GROMACS .gro file of C-alpha atoms in nm:
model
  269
    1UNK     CA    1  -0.964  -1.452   3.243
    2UNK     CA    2  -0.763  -1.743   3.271
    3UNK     CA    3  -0.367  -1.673   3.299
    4UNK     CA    4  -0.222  -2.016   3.179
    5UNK     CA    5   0.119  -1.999   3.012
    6UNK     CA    6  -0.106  -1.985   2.661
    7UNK     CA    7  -0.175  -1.653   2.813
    8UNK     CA    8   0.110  -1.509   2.858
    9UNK     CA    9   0.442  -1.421   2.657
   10UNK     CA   10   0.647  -1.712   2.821
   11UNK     CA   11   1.025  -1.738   2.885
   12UNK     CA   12   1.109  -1.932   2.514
   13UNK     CA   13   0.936  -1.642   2.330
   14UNK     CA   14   1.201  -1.367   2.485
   15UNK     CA   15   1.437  -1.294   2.256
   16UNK     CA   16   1.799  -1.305   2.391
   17UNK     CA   17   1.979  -0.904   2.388
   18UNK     CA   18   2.311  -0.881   2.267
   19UNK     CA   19   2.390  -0.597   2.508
   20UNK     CA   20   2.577  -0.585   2.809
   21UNK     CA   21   2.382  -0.566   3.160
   22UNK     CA   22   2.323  -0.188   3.219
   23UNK     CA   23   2.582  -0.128   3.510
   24UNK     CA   24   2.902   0.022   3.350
   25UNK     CA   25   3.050   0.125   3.703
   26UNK     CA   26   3.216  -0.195   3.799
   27UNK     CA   27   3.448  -0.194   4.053
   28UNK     CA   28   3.610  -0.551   4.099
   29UNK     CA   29   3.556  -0.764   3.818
   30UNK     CA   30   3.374  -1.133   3.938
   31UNK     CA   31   3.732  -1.305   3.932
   32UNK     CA   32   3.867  -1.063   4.176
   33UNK     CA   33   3.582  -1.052   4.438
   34UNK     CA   34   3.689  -1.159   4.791
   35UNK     CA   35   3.674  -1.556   4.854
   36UNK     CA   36   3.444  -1.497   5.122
   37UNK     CA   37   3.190  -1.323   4.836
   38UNK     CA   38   3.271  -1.551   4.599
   39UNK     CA   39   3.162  -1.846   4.859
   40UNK     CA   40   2.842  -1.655   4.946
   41UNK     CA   41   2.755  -1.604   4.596
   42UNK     CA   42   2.815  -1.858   4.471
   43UNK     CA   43   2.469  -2.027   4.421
   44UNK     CA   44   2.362  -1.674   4.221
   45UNK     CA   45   2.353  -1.637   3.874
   46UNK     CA   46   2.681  -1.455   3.729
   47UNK     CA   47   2.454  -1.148   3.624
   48UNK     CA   48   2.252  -1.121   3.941
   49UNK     CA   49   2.594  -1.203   4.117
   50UNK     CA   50   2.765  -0.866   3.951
   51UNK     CA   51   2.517  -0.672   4.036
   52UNK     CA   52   2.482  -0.810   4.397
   53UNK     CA   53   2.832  -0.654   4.444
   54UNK     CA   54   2.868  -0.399   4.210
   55UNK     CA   55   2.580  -0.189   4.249
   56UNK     CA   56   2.581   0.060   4.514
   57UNK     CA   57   2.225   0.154   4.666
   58UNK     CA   58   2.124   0.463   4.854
   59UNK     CA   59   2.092   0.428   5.243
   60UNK     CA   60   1.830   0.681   5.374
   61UNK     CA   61   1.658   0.751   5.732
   62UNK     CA   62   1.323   0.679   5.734
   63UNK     CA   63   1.239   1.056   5.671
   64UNK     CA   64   1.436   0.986   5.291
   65UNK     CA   65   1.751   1.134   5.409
   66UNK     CA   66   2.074   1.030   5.202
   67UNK     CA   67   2.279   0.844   5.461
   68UNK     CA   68   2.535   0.679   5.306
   69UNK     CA   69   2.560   0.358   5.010
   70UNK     CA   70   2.582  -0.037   5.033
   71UNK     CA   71   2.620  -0.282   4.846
   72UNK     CA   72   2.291  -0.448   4.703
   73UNK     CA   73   2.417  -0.751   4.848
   74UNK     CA   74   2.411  -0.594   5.199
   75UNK     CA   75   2.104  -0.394   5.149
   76UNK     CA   76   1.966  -0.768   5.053
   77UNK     CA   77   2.047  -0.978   5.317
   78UNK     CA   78   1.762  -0.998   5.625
   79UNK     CA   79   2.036  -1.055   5.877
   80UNK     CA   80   2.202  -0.696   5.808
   81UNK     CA   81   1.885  -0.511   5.752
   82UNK     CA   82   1.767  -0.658   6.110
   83UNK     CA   83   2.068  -0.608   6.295
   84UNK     CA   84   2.156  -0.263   6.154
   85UNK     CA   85   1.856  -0.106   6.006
   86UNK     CA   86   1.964  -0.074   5.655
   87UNK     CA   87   1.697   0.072   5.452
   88UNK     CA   88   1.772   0.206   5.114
   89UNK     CA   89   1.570   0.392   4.824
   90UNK     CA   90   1.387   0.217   4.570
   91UNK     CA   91   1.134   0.265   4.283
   92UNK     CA   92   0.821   0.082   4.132
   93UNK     CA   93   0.749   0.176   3.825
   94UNK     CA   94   0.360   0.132   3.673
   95UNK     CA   95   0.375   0.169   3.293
   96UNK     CA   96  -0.021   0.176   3.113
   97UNK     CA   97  -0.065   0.183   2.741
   98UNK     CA   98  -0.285   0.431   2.540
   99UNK     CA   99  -0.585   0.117   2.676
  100UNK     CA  100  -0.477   0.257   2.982
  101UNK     CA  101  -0.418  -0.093   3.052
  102UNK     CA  102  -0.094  -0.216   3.313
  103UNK     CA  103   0.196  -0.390   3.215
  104UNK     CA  104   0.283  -0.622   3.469
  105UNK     CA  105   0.651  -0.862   3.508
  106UNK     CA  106   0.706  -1.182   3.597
  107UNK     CA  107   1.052  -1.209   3.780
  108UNK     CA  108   1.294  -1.449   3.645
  109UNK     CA  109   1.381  -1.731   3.811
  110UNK     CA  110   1.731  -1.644   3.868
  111UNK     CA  111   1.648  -1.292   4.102
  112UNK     CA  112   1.795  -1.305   4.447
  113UNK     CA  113   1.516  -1.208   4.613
  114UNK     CA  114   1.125  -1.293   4.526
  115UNK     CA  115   1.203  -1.514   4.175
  116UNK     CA  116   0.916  -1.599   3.961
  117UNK     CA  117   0.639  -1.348   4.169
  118UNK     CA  118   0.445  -1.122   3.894
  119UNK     CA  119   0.469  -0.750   4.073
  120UNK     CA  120   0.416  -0.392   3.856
  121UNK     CA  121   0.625  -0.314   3.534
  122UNK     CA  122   0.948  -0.279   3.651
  123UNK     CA  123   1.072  -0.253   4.046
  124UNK     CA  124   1.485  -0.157   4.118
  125UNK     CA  125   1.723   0.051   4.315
  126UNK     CA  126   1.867   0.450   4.210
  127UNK     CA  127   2.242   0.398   4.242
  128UNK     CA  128   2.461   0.574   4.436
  129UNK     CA  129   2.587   0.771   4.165
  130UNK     CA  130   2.558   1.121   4.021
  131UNK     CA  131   2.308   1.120   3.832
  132UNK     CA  132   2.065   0.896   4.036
  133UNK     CA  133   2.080   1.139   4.339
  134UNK     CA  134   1.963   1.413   4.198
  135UNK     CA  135   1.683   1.454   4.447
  136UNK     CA  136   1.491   1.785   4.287
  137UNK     CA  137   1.184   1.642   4.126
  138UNK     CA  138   1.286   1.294   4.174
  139UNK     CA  139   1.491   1.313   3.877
  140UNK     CA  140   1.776   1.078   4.014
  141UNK     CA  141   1.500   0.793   4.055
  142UNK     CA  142   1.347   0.902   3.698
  143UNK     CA  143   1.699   0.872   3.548
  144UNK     CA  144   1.731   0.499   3.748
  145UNK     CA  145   1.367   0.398   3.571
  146UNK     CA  146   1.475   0.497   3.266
  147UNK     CA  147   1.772   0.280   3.280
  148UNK     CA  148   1.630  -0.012   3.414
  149UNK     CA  149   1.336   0.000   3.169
  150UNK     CA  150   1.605  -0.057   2.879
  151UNK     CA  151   1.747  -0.348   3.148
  152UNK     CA  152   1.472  -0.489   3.212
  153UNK     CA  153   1.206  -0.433   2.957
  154UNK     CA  154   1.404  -0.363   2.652
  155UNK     CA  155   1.241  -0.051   2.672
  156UNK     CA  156   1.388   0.271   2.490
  157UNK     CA  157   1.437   0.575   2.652
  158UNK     CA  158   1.308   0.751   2.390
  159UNK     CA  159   0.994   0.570   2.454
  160UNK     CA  160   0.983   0.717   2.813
  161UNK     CA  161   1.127   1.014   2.803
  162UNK     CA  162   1.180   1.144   3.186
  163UNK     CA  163   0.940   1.424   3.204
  164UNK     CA  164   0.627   1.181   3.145
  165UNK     CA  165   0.701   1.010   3.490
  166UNK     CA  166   0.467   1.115   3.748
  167UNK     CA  167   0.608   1.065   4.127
  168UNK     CA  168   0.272   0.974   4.313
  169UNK     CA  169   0.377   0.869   4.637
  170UNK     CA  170   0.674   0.704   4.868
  171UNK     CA  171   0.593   0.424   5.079
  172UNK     CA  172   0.814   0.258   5.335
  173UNK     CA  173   0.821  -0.134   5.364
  174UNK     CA  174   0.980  -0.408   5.515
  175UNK     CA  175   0.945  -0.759   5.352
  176UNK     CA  176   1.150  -1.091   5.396
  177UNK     CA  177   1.215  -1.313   5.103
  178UNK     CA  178   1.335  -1.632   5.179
  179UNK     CA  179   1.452  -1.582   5.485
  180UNK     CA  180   1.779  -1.521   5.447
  181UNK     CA  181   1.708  -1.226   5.174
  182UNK     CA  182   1.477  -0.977   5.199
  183UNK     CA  183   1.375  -0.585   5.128
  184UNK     CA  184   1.375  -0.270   5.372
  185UNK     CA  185   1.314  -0.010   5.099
  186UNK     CA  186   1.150   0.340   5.077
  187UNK     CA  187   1.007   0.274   4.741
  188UNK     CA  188   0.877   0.586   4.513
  189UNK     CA  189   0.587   0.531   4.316
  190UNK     CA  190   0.604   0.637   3.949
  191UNK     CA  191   0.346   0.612   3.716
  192UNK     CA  192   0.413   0.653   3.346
  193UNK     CA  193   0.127   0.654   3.089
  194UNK     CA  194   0.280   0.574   2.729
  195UNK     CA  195   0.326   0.312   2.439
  196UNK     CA  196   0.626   0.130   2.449
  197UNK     CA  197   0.869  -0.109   2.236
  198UNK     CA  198   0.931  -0.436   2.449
  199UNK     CA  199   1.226  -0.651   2.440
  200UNK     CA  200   1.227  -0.816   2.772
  201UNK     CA  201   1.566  -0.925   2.891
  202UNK     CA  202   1.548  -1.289   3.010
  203UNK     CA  203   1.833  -1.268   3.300
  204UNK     CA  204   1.585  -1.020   3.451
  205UNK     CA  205   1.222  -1.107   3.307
  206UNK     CA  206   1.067  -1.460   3.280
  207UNK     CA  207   0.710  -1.293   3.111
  208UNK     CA  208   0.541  -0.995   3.045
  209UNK     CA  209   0.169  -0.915   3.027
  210UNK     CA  210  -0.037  -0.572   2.998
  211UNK     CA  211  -0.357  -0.646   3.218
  212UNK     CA  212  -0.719  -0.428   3.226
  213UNK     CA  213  -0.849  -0.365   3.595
  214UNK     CA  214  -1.084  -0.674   3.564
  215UNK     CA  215  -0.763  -0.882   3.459
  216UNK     CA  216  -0.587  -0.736   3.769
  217UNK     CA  217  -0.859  -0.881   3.991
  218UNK     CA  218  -0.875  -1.210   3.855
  219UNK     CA  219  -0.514  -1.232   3.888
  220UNK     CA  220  -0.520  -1.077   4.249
  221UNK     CA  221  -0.782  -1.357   4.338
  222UNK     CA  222  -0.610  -1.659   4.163
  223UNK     CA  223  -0.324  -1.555   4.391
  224UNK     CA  224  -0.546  -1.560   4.725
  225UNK     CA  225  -0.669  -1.875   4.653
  226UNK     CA  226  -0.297  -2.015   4.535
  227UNK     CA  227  -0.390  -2.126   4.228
  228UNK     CA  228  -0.170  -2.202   3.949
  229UNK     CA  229   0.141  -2.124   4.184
  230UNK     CA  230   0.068  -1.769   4.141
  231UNK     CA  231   0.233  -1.528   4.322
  232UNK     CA  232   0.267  -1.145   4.383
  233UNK     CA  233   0.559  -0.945   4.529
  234UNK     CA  234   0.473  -0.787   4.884
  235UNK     CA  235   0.535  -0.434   4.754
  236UNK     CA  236   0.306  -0.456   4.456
  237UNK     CA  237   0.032  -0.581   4.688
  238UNK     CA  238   0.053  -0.328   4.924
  239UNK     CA  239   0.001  -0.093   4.644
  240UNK     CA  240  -0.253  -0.240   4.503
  241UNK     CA  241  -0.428  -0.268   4.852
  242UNK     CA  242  -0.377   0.090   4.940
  243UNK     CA  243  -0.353   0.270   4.597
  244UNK     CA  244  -0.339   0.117   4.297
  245UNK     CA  245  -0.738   0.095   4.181
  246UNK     CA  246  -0.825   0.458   4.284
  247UNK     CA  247  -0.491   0.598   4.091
  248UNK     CA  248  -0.626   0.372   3.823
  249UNK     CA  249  -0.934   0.621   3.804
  250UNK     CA  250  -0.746   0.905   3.750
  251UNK     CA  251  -0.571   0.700   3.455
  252UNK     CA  252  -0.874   0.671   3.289
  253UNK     CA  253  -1.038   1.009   3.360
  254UNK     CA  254  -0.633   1.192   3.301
  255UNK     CA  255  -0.607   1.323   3.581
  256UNK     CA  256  -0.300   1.188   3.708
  257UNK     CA  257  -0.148   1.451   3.888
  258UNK     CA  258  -0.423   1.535   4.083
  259UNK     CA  259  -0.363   1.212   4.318
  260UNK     CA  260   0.013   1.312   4.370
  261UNK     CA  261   0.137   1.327   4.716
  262UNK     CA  262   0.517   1.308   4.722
  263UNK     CA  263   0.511   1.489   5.100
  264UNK     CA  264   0.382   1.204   5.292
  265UNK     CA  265   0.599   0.883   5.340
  266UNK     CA  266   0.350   0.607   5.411
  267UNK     CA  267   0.499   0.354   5.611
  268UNK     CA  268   0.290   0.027   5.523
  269UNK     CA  269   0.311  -0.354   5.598
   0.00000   0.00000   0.00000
């Protein structure tokens, strides 16, 4: 299968949301930021910017201990996740439709870190908030999906209601962007088999595509061999290269639950 823009549901077919961005705890408004943040910033996008220093992310040891909060902009930035260790908790969320069939995100071009690289349907941060650490069950990170589905994806929550998301696994990664940003995240794994209204949100999504498996590997190969520009996010690969195709059975035979392991922390590069 060939994934040419004809392909896929580009950037001009998106409909623009009306709504607000989904963080409601602001802080500092843009205007009032330090100079030094707003001289840092200010090559970001004003969305991506007020999240950069608005949201708060969880630090954890590498055992998924809850040791304190950062800024995403901190948690972000290679230099402070080298020199101080900062690793934070994270979640990738795979979303299949009744085809049992994956929606996959492009990244728009305006994300801080890894723009424009196709990863799983919808990767982000729980906040350092009530109601995102909730740790029994994962239902803090379940309550962060949630929300960033209707960020991201346009996605209602009544569409993925939290007690159809199925915590597989946690992995631990390390990943530079661009040099100067990067991730250091102990990402769990959800997996989340429903059909879903989309109404992808351009400031986060440049396209959208459900794949099959075959469609997967096509796209994984056209991505070895660089063609078309195509590129994957690290953390999506390593799932895919460690995971994703044997979860992908249970998909298809319903047995989901069967490959949880939420106990082991697999630390991956």
């Amino acid at each position: 299968m060939s994934f040419s823009s004809s392909t896929l549901i580009t950037t001009n077919a998106i409909r623009l949301r009306n709504s607000s961005p989904s963080s409601s705890r602001s802080r500092l408004p843009i205007k009032s930021l330090p100079l030094r943040r707003q001289v840092c910033s200010s090559a970001m996008d004003a969305v991506q910017r007020r999240l950069m220093f608005e949201d708060e992310c969880i630090l954890v040891d590498e055992n998924d201990a809850v040791v304190g909060h950062d800024t995403k902009y901190n948690c972000h930035l290679m230099e402070k996740i080298d020199s101080e260790n900062l690793l934070h908790r994270a979640f990738s969320v795979f979303l299949f439709n009744s085809k049992n069939e994956l929606l996959l995100q492009q990244r728009s071009a305006s994300k801080v870190t890894f723009p424009l690289v196709w990863t799983n349907t919808c990767c982000s941060h729980p906040l350092h908030t009530e109601s995102e650490l909730v740790e029994d069950d994962a239902l803090g990170v379940k309550n962060a999906a949630q929300r960033k589905l209707l960020d991201e994806l346009g996605i209602p929550a009544d569409d993925v209601p939290l007690d159809h998301f199925l915590p597989l696994a946690r992995m631990l990664y390390k990943a530079p962007s661009d040099g100067k940003w990067g991730e250091h995240e102990l990402d769990y794994l959800l997996f989340i088999v429903r059909d879903v209204r989309l109404e992808p949100n351009p400031d986060e999504v440049a396209d959208v595509k459900y794949v099959s498996r075959e469609q997967l590997q096509e796209l994984l190969r056209k991505a070895d061999a660089g063609e078309d520009g195509l590129k994957l996010s690290p953390w999506f690969r390593l799932v895919v290269d460690n995971f994703l195709f044997g979860w992908w059975d249970h998909v298809d035979a319903g047995t989901l639950a069967q490959a949880a392991d939420m106990k082991t922390i697999h630390k991956l590069t």
